[in-house]
Each structure stands twice: as structure tokens, then as C-alpha cells.
Amino acid sequence: IMGDLLKVRADTNAINITLNSFGTPLNEPAMRASDRKRLYPAVGHLYPAGTSMLADVGDEDELGRVLELFPMYSSIWNVHSAGSDGKSIDDAFYERDVQMLELAFEGQMHCAPFYAYVKLKEQEIRNLVWISECILQQQKEEIHKFVPVFSFNAPWRAGSNKNSRR
């Protein structure tokens, strides 16, 4: 479980490095092969074939075509490209991370629950910062756009709140 958590984290970093390099000197063809490629992690589900393809990507359309080859990330890319519900690709990554981190508590005899505990606390802090920023900026209609942690109303638990007591 811990290996999968770390691989997904590495893949998230590789995708974000690629996405954030667009419009910067790192996206120039000469820099892609030298500097940007060295920034990619040497672990993950995308490594080595996926990261070498990411190194050659020059724009968001090419990135989308590369991520379509990896079903785990094509759905996250579709959220980003569609722009549905006002979600960014980071929001989709956070939701997927929280789902995986919650599942880390289901196993026994491994280090993943400790890692998951810390990462879920970080997500709770991000949620609190988001809510307080919405209140300070008087954007109360945006408050609900946080990633719930251990919530029966989480998107990946659709329908599970039917059995909960009120």
C-alpha cells in the first residue's frame, strides 16, 4: 500500500512539473530533454516510459494524449480539460489522494497508516485555510468546494450515506 501511495505521489509531481512548465523556459525543446527531464522522479507508475513521454510534451493537448495512455490519470485529466464543477487538476489529485489515504487504514502491518495520517492532517489544514479564506473574502458560496476527509458525503462514497443513522 505504501508503495502505491508513493508511486501515485511521484506521478502527481511529474504531471504537475510538466503542466507548470508550459509558458516557461523549461518548455523550450532544448530544455525539455536536459533540465525538465531531470526534475521528474525516478519512481512511479509513469516511470520510465511515461516520464520519458512527458519530457517530450510541449502543450496541454500533447499532455492529454500522453495521459490518455494511462487509465489511472486519464480520468483526472478529463476533469481538468472539461473544467467541470470548477475543479482544477489539483482538486482532482487531492480527491484521489484522500481516497487512497483513507484506504491505507484498512490494511495491517505496514507504515502506510502513519504516512496517511500525516497527509490527511495536511488536507484538513488545507480545508480549514480554504474555508477561512472564503469567509474573509466573503465568498461563502464557494465554501463547499473543499475535499472532505472521512466523510460519508465524499464523492467516492456516493450512496454510502443511505445506511448512516441520523
Coordinates of C-alpha atoms in Angstrom, one line a residue:
I1 CA 0.0 0.0 0.0
M2 CA 2.8 2.4 0.9
G3 CA 4.5 1.7 -2.4
D4 CA 1.3 2.6 -4.3
L5 CA 0.9 5.8 -2.3
L6 CA 4.5 6.9 -3.1
K7 CA 4.2 6.0 -6.8
V8 CA 1.0 8.0 -7.2
R9 CA 2.6 10.9 -5.4
A10 CA 5.6 10.7 -7.7
D11 CA 3.3 10.6 -10.8
T12 CA 1.4 13.6 -9.5
N13 CA 4.6 15.6 -9.2
A14 CA 5.7 14.5 -12.7
I15 CA 2.4 15.7 -14.2
N16 CA 2.5 19.0 -12.3
I17 CA 6.1 19.6 -13.3
T18 CA 5.0 19.2 -17.0
L19 CA 1.9 21.2 -16.6
N20 CA 3.6 24.1 -14.8
S21 CA 6.4 24.3 -17.2
F22 CA 4.2 25.4 -20.1
G23 CA 4.9 29.0 -21.0
T24 CA 8.3 29.0 -19.2
P25 CA 11.9 28.4 -20.5
L26 CA 11.6 24.8 -19.3
N27 CA 9.2 24.1 -22.2
E28 CA 11.7 25.0 -24.9
P29 CA 12.7 21.9 -26.8
A30 CA 16.3 22.0 -25.7
M31 CA 15.4 22.5 -22.1
R32 CA 12.8 19.7 -22.1
A33 CA 15.4 17.0 -22.7
S34 CA 18.0 18.4 -20.4
D35 CA 16.6 20.3 -17.4
R36 CA 12.9 19.3 -17.3
K37 CA 13.6 15.6 -17.7
R38 CA 16.0 15.7 -14.6
L39 CA 13.1 17.1 -12.5
Y40 CA 11.0 14.0 -12.9
P41 CA 11.0 11.4 -10.1
A42 CA 12.7 8.1 -10.8
V43 CA 9.7 6.1 -9.3
G44 CA 6.0 5.9 -10.0
H45 CA 3.6 4.2 -12.3
L46 CA 4.6 6.5 -15.1
Y47 CA 8.3 5.8 -14.7
P48 CA 10.2 5.2 -17.0
A49 CA 8.1 5.1 -20.2
G50 CA 5.6 7.7 -19.1
T51 CA 8.1 10.2 -17.8
S52 CA 10.1 10.0 -21.0
M53 CA 6.9 10.7 -22.9
L54 CA 6.2 13.6 -20.5
A55 CA 9.6 15.1 -21.2
D56 CA 8.7 15.5 -24.9
V57 CA 5.3 17.1 -24.3
G58 CA 5.1 20.7 -25.5
D59 CA 1.5 21.8 -24.7
E60 CA -1.7 20.7 -22.9
D61 CA -3.1 18.8 -25.9
E62 CA 0.0 16.6 -26.1
L63 CA -0.1 16.1 -22.3
G64 CA -3.7 15.0 -22.6
R65 CA -2.8 12.5 -25.3
V66 CA 0.0 11.1 -23.2
L67 CA -2.2 10.8 -20.1
E68 CA -4.9 9.0 -22.1
L69 CA -2.5 6.1 -22.4
F70 CA -2.7 5.7 -18.6
P71 CA -6.2 5.0 -17.4
M72 CA -5.4 6.0 -13.8
Y73 CA -4.7 9.5 -15.0
S74 CA -6.9 9.9 -18.0
S75 CA -10.0 10.5 -15.7
I76 CA -8.1 13.1 -13.8
W77 CA -7.0 14.8 -17.0
N78 CA -10.7 14.8 -18.2
V79 CA -11.7 16.7 -15.1
H80 CA -9.0 19.3 -15.9
S81 CA -9.8 19.6 -19.6
A82 CA -13.5 19.7 -19.1
G83 CA -13.3 22.2 -16.3
S84 CA -16.4 20.7 -14.8
D85 CA -17.7 21.9 -11.4
G86 CA -15.0 24.5 -11.3
K87 CA -12.4 21.8 -10.3
S88 CA -8.8 22.2 -11.1
I89 CA -6.4 19.3 -11.8
D90 CA -5.1 19.9 -8.3
D91 CA -8.5 19.4 -6.8
A92 CA -8.8 16.1 -8.7
F93 CA -5.4 15.0 -7.4
Y94 CA -6.4 15.9 -3.9
E95 CA -9.6 13.9 -4.0
R96 CA -7.8 10.9 -5.4
D97 CA -5.1 11.2 -2.7
V98 CA -7.6 11.5 0.1
Q99 CA -9.4 8.4 -1.2
M100 CA -6.2 6.4 -1.3
L101 CA -5.0 7.7 2.0
E102 CA -8.3 6.7 3.7
L103 CA -7.9 3.2 2.3
A104 CA -4.4 3.0 3.8
F105 CA -6.1 2.5 7.2
E106 CA -7.7 -0.7 6.0
G107 CA -4.5 -2.8 6.0
Q108 CA -2.3 -4.1 8.7
M109 CA 1.4 -4.4 9.4
H110 CA 2.7 -1.6 7.2
C111 CA 3.8 2.0 7.5
A112 CA 1.1 3.5 5.3
P113 CA -1.4 4.5 8.1
F114 CA 1.3 6.7 9.7
Y115 CA 2.0 8.4 6.3
A116 CA -1.7 8.6 5.6
Y117 CA -2.4 10.2 9.0
V118 CA 0.1 13.0 8.3
K119 CA -1.1 13.6 4.8
L120 CA -4.8 13.6 5.8
K121 CA -4.0 16.2 8.5
E122 CA -2.3 18.3 5.9
Q123 CA -5.6 18.0 3.8
E124 CA -7.6 19.1 6.9
I125 CA -5.4 22.1 7.2
R126 CA -5.9 23.0 3.5
N127 CA -9.6 22.6 4.1
L128 CA -9.5 25.0 7.1
V129 CA -7.5 27.5 5.2
W130 CA -9.9 27.3 2.2
I131 CA -12.9 27.8 4.4
S132 CA -11.3 30.7 6.3
E133 CA -10.2 32.4 3.1
C134 CA -13.7 32.1 1.7
I135 CA -15.2 33.7 4.8
L136 CA -12.6 36.5 4.8
Q137 CA -13.2 37.2 1.1
Q138 CA -16.9 37.0 1.6
Q139 CA -17.2 34.2 -1.0
K140 CA -19.5 32.0 1.2
E141 CA -21.0 30.3 -1.9
E142 CA -17.5 28.7 -2.5
I143 CA -17.1 27.2 0.9
H144 CA -18.4 23.8 0.0
K145 CA -15.5 23.3 -2.5
F146 CA -13.2 21.5 -0.2
V147 CA -12.1 17.9 -0.2
P148 CA -13.8 16.0 2.7
V149 CA -11.8 13.7 4.8
F150 CA -13.5 10.5 6.2
S151 CA -16.9 11.9 5.2
F152 CA -20.0 9.9 4.2
N153 CA -20.7 12.6 1.6
A154 CA -17.3 12.2 -0.2
P155 CA -17.7 11.8 -4.0
W156 CA -16.1 8.3 -3.9
R157 CA -18.7 7.1 -1.3
A158 CA -21.8 8.0 -3.4
G159 CA -24.7 6.2 -1.9
S160 CA -23.0 5.1 1.2
N161 CA -24.8 7.7 3.3
K162 CA -28.1 5.9 2.9
N163 CA -27.1 3.5 5.7
S164 CA -26.0 6.1 8.1
R165 CA -28.1 7.0 11.1
R166 CA -29.5 10.5 11.5

